[in-house]
XYZ file of C-alpha atoms in Angstrom:
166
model
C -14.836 38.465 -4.396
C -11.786 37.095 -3.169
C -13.221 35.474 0.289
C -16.622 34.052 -1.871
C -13.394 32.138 -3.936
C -11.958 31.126 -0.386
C -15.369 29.624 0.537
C -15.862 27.888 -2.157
C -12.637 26.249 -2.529
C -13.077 25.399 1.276
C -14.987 22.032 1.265
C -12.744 20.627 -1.621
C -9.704 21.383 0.037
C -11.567 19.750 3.535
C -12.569 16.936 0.890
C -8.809 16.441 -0.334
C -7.883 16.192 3.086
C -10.107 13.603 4.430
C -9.476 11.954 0.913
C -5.931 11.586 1.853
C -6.390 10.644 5.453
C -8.554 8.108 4.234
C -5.280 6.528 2.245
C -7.695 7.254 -1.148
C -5.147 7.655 -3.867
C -4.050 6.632 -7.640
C -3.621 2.591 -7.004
C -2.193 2.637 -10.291
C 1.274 3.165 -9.649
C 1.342 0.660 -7.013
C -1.187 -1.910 -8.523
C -4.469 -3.297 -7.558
C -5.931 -5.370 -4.744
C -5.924 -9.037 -5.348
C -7.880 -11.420 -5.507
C -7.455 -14.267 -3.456
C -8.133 -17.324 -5.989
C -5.197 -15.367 -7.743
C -2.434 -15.436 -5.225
C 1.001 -16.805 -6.368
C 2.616 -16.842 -3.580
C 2.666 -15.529 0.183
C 5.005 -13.674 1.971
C 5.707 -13.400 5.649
C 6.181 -9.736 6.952
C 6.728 -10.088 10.637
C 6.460 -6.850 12.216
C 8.767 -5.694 15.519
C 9.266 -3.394 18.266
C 13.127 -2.420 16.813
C 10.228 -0.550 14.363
C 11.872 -2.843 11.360
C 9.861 -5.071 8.897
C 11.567 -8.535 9.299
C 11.757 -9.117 5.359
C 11.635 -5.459 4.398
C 12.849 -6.539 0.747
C 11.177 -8.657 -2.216
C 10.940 -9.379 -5.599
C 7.676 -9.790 -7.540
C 6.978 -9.798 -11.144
C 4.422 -7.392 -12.437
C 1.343 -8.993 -12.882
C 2.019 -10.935 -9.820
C -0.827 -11.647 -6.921
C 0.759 -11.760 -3.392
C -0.939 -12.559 -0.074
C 1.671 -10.219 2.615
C 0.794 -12.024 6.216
C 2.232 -9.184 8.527
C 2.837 -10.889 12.048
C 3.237 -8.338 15.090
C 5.919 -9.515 17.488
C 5.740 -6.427 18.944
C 4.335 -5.298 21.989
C 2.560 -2.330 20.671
C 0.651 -1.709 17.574
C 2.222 -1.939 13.742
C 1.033 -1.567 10.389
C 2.054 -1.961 6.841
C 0.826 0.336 4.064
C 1.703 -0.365 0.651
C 2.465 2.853 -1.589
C 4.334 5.281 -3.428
C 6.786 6.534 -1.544
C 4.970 10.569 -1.611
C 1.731 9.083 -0.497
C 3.260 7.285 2.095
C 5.277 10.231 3.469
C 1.718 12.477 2.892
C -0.100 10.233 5.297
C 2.494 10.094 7.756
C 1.832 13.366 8.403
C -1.823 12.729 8.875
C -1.161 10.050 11.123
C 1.047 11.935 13.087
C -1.885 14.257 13.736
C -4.706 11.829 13.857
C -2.767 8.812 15.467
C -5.772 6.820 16.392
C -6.895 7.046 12.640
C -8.104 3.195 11.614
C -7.964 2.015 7.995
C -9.767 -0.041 6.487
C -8.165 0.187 2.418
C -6.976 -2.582 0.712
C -3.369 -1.780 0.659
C -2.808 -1.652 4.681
C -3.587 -3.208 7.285
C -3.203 -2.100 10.977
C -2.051 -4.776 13.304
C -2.471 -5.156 17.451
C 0.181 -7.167 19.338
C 0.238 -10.560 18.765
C -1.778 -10.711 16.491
C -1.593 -11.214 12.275
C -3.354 -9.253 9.447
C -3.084 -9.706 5.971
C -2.776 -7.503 2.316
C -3.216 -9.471 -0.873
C -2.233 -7.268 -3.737
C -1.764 -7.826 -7.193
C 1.269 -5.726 -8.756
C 0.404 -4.245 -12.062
C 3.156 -1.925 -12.998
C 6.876 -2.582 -13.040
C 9.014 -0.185 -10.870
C 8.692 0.064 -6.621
C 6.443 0.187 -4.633
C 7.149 1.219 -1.029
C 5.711 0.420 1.957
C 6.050 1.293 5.801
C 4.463 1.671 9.286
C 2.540 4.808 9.569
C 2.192 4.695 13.413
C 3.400 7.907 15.034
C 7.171 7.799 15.231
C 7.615 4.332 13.665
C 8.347 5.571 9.690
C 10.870 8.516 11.183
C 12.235 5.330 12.898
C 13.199 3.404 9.491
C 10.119 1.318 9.822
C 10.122 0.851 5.862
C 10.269 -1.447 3.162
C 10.328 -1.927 -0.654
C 8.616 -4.288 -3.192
C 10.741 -4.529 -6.262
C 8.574 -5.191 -9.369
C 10.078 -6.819 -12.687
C 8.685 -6.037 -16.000
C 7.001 -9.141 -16.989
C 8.171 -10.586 -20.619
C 5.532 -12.562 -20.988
C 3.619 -11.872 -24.668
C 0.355 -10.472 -24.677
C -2.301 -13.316 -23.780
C -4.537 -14.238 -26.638
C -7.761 -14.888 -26.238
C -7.661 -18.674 -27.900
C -9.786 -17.675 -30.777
C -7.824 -17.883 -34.429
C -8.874 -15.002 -37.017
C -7.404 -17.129 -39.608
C -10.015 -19.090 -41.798
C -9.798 -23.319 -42.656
């Protein structure tokens, strides 16, 4: 009885694997991808071979839309993955196993030498969100960075109609 419950556990634990290689997780604590009409500002991430984000600090407000341009200086391949900092660490480990894994989710984006990719993400909840390079060997180098997100205090929009009668 035991092994049928090993075989059938099997293909979701396969599934939750390839789920988490494919950088599939709960957005929510991080936020949402943006839309571009949205966009309140952009920010310049340039990306180098001392495996540090140049800019590796900000400030947004929650409910914010930012377009991150990350610029490789480098000479060898970079990314930047937005994320909590567990599902960041989680597919480091993937990567570290699969390092020619591509991505292709809305909150990273793998960049060659020379070259410029961008992330626009809007930032729903206040708190931090974390992000790094997930190339073999560049995250245990430091290659990490943190978006700081301030609770908006703006009041609840309304929606322009009045419930009030003339």
């Amino acid at each position: 009885m035991k092994s049928r419950n090993i075989l059938l556990a099997l293909p979701f634990a396969l599934l939750s694997l390839s789920a988490m290689a494919a950088g599939n997780h709960d957005d929510s604590a991080i936020g949402k991808p943006g839309v571009a009409s949205k966009v309140t500002r952009t920010v310049t991430v340039d990306m180098k071979d001392d495996m540090r984000f140049h800019s590796s600090n900000f400030n947004v407000k929650q409910g914010e839309t930012i377009r991150f341009v990350a610029k490789n200086s480098g000479k060898v391949k970079h990314e930047m993955v937005l994320g909590t900092e567990k599902d960041l660490k989680d597919h480091y480990d993937v990567m570290k196993k699969n390092p020619e894994m591509e991505h292709a989710d809305d909150n990273m984006v793998t960049v060659a030498p020379g070259k410029s990719g961008e992330i626009i993400w809007q930032f729903t909840s206040a708190g931090k969100v974390d992000f790094a390079c997930l190339q073999p060997g560049h995250f245990d180098a430091g290659m990490k960075g943190l978006v700081n997100v301030a609770a908006s205090k703006l009041p609840p929009k309304s929606d322009g109609h009045n419930d009030h009668k003339h």
